[in-house]
Coordinates of C-alpha atoms in Angstrom, one line a residue:
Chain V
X272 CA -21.9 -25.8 127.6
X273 CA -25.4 -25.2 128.5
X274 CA -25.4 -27.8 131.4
X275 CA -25.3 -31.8 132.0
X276 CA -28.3 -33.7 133.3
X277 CA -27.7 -34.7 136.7
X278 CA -29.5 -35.5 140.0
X279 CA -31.9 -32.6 140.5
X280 CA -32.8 -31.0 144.0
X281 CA -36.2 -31.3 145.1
X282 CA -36.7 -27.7 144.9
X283 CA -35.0 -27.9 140.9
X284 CA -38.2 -30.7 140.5
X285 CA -41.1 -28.6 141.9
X286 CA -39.8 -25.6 139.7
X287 CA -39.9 -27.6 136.5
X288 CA -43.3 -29.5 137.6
X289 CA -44.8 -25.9 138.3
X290 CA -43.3 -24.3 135.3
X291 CA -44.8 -27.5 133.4
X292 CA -41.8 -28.5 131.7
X293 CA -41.3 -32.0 133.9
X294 CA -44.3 -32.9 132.2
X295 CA -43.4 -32.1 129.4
X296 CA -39.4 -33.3 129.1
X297 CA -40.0 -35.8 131.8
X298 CA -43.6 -37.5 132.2
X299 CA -42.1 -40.3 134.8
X300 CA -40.2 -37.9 136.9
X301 CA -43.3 -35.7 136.8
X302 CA -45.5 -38.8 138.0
X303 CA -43.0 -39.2 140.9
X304 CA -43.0 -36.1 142.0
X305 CA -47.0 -36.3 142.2
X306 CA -46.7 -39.1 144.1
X307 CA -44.1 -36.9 146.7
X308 CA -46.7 -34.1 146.4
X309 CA -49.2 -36.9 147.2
X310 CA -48.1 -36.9 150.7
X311 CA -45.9 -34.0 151.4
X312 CA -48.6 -31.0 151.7
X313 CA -46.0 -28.3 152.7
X314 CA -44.6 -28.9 149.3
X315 CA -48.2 -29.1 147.7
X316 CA -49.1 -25.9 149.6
X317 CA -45.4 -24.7 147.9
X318 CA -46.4 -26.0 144.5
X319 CA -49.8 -23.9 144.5
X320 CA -48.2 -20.8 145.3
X321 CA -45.8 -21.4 142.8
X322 CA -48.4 -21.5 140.3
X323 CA -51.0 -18.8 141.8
X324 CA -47.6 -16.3 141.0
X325 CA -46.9 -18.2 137.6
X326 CA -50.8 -17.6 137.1
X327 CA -50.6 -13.7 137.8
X328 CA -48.3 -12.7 135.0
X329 CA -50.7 -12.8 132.3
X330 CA -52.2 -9.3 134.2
X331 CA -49.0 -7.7 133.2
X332 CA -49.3 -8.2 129.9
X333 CA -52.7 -6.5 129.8
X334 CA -53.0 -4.2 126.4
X335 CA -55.8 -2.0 124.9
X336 CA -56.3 -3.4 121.6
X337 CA -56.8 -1.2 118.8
X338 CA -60.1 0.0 118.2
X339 CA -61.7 -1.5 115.3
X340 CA -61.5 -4.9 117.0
X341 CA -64.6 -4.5 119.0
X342 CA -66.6 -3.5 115.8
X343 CA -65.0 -6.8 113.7
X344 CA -65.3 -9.0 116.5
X345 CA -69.4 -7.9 116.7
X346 CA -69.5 -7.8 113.3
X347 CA -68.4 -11.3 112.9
X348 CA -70.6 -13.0 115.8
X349 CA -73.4 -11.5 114.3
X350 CA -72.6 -13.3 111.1
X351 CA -73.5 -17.2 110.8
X352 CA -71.2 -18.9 112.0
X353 CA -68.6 -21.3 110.0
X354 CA -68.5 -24.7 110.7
X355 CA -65.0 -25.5 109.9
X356 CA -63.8 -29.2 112.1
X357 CA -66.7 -30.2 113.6
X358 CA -68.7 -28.9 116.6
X359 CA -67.0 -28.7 119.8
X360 CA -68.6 -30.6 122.5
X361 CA -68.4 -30.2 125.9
X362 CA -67.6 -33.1 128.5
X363 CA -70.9 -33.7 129.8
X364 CA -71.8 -34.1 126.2
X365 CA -68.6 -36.7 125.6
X366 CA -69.6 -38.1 129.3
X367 CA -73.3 -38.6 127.9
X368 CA -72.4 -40.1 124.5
X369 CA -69.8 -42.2 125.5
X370 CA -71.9 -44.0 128.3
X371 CA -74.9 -43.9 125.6
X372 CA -72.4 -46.0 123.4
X373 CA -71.6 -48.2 125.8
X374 CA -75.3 -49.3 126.9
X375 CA -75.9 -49.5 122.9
X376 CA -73.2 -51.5 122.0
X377 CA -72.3 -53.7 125.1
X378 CA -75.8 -53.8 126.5
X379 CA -75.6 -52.4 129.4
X380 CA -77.9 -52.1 132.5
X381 CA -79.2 -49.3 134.0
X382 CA -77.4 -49.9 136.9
X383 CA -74.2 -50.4 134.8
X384 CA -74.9 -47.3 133.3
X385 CA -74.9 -45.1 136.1
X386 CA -72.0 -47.2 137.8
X387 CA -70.1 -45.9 133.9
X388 CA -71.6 -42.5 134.4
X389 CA -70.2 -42.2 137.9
X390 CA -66.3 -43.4 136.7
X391 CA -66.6 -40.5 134.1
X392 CA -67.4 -37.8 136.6
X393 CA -64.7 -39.7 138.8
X394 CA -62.2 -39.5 136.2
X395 CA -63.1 -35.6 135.6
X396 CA -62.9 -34.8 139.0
X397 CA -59.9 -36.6 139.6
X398 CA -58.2 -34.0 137.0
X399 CA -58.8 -30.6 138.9
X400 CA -58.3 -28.4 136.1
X401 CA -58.9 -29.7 133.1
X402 CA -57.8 -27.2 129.8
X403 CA -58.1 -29.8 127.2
X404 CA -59.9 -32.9 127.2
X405 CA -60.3 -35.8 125.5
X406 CA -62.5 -38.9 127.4
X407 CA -62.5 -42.9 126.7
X408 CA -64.3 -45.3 127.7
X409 CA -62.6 -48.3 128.7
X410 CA -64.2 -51.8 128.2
X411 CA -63.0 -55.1 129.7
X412 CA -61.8 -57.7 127.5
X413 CA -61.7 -61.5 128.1
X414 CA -61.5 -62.7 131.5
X415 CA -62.2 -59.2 132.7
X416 CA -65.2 -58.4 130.8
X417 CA -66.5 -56.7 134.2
X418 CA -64.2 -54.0 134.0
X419 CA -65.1 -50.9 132.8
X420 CA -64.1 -47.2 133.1
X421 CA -62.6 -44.2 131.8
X422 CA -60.2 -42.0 131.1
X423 CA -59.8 -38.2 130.7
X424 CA -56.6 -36.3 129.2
X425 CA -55.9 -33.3 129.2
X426 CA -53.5 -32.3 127.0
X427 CA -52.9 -28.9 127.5
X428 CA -51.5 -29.4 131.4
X429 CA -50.5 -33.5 129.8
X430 CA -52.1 -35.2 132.8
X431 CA -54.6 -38.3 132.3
X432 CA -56.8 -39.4 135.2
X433 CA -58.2 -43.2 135.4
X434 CA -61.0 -44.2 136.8
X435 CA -62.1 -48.0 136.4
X436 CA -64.4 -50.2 138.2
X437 CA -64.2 -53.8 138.8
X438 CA -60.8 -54.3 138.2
X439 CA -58.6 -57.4 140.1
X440 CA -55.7 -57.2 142.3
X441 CA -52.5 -57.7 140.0
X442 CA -50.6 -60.9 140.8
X443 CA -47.5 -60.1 142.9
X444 CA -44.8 -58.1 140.7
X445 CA -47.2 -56.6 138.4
X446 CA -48.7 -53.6 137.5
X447 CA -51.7 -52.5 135.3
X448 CA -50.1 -50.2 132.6
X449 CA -51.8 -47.5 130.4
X450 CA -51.0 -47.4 126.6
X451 CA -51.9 -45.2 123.8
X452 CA -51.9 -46.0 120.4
X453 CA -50.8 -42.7 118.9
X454 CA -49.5 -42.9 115.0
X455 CA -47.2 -45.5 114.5
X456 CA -46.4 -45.9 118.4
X457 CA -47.5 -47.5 121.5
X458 CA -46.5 -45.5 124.5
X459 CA -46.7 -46.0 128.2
X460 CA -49.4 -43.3 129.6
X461 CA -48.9 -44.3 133.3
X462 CA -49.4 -47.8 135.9
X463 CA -51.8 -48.5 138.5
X464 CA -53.0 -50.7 140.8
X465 CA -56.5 -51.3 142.0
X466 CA -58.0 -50.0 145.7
X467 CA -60.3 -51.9 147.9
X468 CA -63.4 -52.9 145.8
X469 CA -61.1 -53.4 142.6
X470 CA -61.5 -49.4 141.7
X471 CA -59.1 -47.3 140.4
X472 CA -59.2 -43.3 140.8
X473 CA -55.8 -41.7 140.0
X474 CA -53.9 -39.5 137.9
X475 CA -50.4 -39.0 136.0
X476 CA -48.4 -36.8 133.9
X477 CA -48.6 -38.1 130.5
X478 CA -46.1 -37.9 127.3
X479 CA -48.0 -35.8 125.0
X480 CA -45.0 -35.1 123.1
X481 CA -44.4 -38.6 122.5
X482 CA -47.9 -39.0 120.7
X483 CA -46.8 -39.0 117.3
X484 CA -50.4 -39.1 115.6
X485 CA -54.0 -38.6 117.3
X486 CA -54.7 -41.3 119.7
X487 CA -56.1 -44.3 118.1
X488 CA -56.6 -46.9 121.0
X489 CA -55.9 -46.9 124.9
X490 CA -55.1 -50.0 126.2
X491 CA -54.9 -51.3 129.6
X492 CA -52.2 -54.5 130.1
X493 CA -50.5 -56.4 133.2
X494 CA -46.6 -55.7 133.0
X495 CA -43.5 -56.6 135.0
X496 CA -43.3 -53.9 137.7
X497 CA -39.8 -53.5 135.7
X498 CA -42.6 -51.5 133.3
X499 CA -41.3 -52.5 129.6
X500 CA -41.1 -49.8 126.9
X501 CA -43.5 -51.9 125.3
X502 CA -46.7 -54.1 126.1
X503 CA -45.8 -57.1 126.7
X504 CA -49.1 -58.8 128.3
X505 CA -52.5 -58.7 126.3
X506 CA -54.7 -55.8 126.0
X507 CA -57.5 -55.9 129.4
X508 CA -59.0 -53.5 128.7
X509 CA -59.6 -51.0 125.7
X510 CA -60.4 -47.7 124.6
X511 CA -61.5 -46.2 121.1
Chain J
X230 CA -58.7 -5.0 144.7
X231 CA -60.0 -8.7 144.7
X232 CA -56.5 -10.8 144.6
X233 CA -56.7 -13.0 141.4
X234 CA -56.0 -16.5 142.7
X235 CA -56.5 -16.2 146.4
X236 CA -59.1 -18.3 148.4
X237 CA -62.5 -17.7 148.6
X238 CA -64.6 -19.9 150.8
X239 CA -68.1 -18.7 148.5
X240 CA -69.4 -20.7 145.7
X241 CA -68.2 -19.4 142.7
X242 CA -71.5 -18.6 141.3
X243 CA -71.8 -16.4 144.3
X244 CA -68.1 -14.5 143.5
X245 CA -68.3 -14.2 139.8
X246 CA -71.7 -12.1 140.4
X247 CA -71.8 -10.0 137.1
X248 CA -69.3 -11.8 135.0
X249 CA -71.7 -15.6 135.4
X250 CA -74.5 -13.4 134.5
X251 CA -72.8 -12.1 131.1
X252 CA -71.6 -15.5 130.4
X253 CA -75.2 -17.1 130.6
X254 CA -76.2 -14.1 128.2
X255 CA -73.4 -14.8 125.9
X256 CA -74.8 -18.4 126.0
X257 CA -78.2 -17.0 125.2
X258 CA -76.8 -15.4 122.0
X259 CA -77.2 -11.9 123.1
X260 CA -75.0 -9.5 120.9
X261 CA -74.7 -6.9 123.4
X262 CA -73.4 -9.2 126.3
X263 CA -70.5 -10.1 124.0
X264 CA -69.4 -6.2 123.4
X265 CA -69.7 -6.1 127.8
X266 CA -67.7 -9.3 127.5
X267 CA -65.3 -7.2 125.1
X268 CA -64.7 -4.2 127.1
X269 CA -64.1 -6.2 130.5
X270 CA -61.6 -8.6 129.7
X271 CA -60.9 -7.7 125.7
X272 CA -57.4 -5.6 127.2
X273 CA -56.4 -9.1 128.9
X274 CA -57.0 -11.2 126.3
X275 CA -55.5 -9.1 123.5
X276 CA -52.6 -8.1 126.0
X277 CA -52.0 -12.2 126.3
X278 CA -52.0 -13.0 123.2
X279 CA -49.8 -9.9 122.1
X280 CA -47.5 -11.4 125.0
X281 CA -46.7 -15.1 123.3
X282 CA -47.4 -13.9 119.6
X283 CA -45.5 -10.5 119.7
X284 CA -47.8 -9.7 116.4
X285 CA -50.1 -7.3 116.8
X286 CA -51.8 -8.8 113.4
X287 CA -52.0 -12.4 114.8
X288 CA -52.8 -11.1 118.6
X289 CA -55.8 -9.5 116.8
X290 CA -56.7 -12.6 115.1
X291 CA -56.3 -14.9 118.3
X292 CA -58.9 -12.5 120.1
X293 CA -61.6 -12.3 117.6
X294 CA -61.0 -16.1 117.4
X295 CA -61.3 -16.6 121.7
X296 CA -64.2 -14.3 121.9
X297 CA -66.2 -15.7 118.6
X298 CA -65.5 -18.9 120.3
X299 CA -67.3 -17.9 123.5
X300 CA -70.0 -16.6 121.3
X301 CA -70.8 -19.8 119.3
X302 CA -69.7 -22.7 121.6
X303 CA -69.1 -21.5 125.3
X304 CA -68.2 -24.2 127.3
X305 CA -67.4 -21.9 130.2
X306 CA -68.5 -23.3 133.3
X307 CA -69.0 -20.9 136.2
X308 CA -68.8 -23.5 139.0
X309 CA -65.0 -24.4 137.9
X310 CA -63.6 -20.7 138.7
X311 CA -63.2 -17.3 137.5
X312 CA -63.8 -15.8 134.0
X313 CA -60.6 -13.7 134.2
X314 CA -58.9 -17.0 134.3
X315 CA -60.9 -19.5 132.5
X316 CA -60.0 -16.7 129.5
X317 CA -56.7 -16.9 130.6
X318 CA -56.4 -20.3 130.4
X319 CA -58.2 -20.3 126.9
X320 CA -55.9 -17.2 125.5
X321 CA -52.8 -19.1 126.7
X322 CA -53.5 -22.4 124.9
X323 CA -54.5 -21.3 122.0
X324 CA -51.9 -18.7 121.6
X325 CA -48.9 -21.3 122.7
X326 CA -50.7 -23.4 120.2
X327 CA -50.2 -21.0 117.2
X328 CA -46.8 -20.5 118.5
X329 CA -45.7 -24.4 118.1
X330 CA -47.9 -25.0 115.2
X331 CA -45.4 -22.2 113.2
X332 CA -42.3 -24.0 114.6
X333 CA -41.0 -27.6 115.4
X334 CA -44.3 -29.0 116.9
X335 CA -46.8 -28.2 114.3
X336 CA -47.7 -31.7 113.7
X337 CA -48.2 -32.3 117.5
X338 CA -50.9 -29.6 117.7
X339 CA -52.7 -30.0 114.7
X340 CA -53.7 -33.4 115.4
X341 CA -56.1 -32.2 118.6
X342 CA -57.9 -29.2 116.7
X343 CA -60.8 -31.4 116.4
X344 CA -61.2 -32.8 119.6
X345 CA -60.3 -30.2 122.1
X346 CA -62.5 -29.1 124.8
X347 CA -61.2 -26.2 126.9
X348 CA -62.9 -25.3 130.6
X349 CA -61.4 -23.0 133.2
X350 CA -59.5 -23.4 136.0
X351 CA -60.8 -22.5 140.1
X352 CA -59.4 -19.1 141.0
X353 CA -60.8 -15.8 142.4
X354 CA -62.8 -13.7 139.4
X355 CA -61.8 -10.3 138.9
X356 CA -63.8 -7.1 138.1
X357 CA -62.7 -5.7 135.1
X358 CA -61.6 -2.3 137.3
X359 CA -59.6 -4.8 139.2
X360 CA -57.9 -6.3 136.5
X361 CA -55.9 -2.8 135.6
X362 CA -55.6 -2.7 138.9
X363 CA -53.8 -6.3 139.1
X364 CA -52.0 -5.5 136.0
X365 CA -50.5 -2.5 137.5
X366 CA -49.7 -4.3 140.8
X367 CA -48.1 -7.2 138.6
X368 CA -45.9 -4.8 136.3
X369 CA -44.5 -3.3 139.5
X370 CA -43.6 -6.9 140.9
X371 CA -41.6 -7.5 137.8
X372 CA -40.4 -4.3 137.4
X373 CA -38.7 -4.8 140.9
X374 CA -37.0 -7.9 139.6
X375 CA -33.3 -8.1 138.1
X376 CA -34.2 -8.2 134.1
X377 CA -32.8 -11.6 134.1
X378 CA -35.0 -13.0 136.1
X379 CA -37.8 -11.6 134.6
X380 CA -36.7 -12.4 131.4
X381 CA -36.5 -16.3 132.3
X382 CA -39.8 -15.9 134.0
X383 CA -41.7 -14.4 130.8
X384 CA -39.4 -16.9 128.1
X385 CA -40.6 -19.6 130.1
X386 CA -44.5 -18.7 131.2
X387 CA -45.3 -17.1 127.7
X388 CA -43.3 -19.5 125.3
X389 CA -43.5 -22.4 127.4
X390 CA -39.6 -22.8 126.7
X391 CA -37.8 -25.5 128.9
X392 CA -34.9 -23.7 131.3
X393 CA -32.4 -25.5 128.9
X394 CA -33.7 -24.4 126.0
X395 CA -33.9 -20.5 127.7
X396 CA -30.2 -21.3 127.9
X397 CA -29.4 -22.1 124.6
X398 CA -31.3 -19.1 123.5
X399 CA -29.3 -16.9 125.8
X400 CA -26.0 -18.2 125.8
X401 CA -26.1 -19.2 129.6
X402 CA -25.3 -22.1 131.2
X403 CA -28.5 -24.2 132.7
X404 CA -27.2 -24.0 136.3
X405 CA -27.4 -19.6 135.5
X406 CA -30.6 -19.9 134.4
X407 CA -32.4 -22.0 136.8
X408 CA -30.9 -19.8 139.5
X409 CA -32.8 -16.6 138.0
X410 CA -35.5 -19.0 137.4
X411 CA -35.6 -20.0 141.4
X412 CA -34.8 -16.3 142.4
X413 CA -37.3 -14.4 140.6
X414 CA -40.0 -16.7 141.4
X415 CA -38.9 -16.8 145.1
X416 CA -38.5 -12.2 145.3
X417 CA -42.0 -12.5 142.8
X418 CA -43.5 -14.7 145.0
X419 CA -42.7 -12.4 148.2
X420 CA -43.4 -9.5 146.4
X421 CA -47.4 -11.0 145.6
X422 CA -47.6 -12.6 149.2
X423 CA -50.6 -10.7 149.2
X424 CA -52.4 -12.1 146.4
X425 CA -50.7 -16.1 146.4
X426 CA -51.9 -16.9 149.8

């Protein structure tokens, strides 16, 4: 009644990737139409209007609350403060600690450290407006103990960015795949391949909806470019 | 009137002028900057949240909780855009959040509570005196649209709602409702030329 799924325009895409919902019904689609937007600026230029309109309704909505409000909110910040769930830390902080981590448990260099620093402002920068952020550390297992990296999420606009260093060329056919370990499921966050130098900087839509319990592990594997619904290679590199 | 999201070449240290300075006072704990804080942006906040709640009880809850939250922990960052919108941004979340976590996706936001960091996004700040006057140049854009189409627009920005799931709600078939969706964005968009770039 409502409607049947069917091929969608590119115009019926870039409404559902502005108005979020591709991302959130359909994280692949939404990866392929970054990758359009990638090299089409006349649709990226089309994509940011889009959202600078989507971005000005909230001034419509603008209300004078009622007046007690000010008093109770004053009231209240001049109270100590609860601590109820922990603290809420900022990313430098998680970009600090999580490379602090890394040179305490893996031993890392100076040098290494900075290079670790630099993919976690990569990664950050690589998402452009981050709302809601969580940050791993990746670590190279096995034969590619030299990779390292990181990855940011943010779950509110359910986009990850990747950043790793020191990462081979994938054999012919293959891809490097992103996994998270989220409750009792492991599901595909996104594929790349490494640039010149064996560094990754990219980002994807991710599946947040799929994520059926806080995120455990990320995992990094080789796959089929045929991308299996589930890992099929072992884990390169690791997260958490 | 400063357009919300246009371009602005100068730093954004440089734009936000006052508003940067009442953030780094809000950081410094000082009471008073919060109630500034308050009477600038408090009519956006609360207006959001009323927006996606539609209670004025838990719209009054959600404000208290953003602006107690920029009190204690402010993780605004001044070089990543404007106030008006990083508030925006944090309203919007959080209210959306309360939203699912009363409905089919309340396990799906609980899980992040203790992990999230929230930052802003790059757009032009606002004065607070600009800010009615957005809001009033804003209402009249939608006022000049069919009620369908803004009715679409608002189910979809301020429930997050999926155009198929706006069409189960209404009764009307998908192909309807993306139309409306495509046309009111399209007249909204040539109505706010101005202001979009």
């Amino acid at each position: 009644m409502y409607g049947s799924p069917g091929p969608k325009s590119r115009e019926d895409l870039m409404i559902e990737y502005v108005l979020g919902e591709l991302s959130r019904c359909s994280p692949q689609e939404a990866e392929k139409f970054e990758q359009l937007l990638a090299q089409d600026l006349a649709l990226k230029r089309e994509v940011q209007q889009l959202r600078k309109v989507l971005g000005l309704l909230p001034y419509a909505t603008v209300s004078a609350p009622p007046k007690h409000l000010r008093t109770a909110i004053l009231d209240a910040a001049a109270a100590p403060p609860r601590r109820a769930g922990g603290p809420r830390i900022s990313p430098g902080w998680i970009a600090a600690v999580a490379a602090a981590c890394m040179a305490a448990v893996f031993g890392i260099d100076g040098f290494r450290l900075r290079q670790q620093l630099q993919a976690v402002k990569e990664a950050n920068e690589a998402l452009q407006q981050p709302n809601v952020l969580l940050q791993f550390s990746l670590k190279g297992t096995g034969p590619l103990s030299n990779a390292f990296g990181s990855v940011a999420m943010d779950l509110d606009t359910k986009r990850a960015a990747v950043a790793i260093n020191n990462l081979p060329a994938a054999p012919a056919g293959q891809v490097y795949r992103l996994w998270a370990i989220a409750g009792n499921k492991t599901v595909p966050c996104g594929q790349f391949n490494p640039g010149a130098g064996g560094k990754v900087i990219t980002q994807f839509a991710i599946p947040v909806e799929a994520y059926s319990g806080p995120i455990a592990q990320l995992l990094v594997t080789l796959e089929p470019a045929s991308l299996p619904a589930q890992p099929t290679g072992p884990s390169l590199l690791v997260a958490g | 009137m400063h357009p919300p999201d246009s371009s602005d070449s100068r730093p954004a240290n440089l734009r936000a002028g006052g508003d940067v300075e009442l953030f780094r006072s809000i950081k410094g704990g000082q009471l008073a900057a919060l109630g500034t804080l308050y009477d600038r942006f408090g009519g956006l906040v609360y207006g959001l949240a009323l927006a996606i709640l539609t209670n004025p009880q838990e719209a009054e809850d959600l404000t208290q909780e953003v602006f107690l939250s920029l009190f204690r922990n402010c993780t605004y960052d001044p070089t990543r855009g404007a106030p008006s919108s990083y508030l925006i941004t944090l309203t919007r979340s959080r209210a959306i959040d309360r939203l699912r976590a009363k409905g089919r996706a309340a396990k799906l936001m609980q899980r992040w509570g203790q992990s999230r960091v929230v930052e802003t996004s790059p757009v032009t700040p606002m004065e607070s005196a600009s800010i009615n006057e957005c809001s009033q140049v804003v209402r009249d854009a939608l006022e000049k649209l069919s009620p369908n189409y803004r009715r679409v627009l608002e189910m979809s920005y301020f429930k997050e709602l999926s155009q198929r799931e706006i069409a189960e709600k209404l009764g009307t078939p998908l192909g309807t409702v993306k139309s409306w969706v495509r046309r009111g964005l399209s007249e909204l968009k040539e109505t706010l030329q101005e202001y979009v770039g």
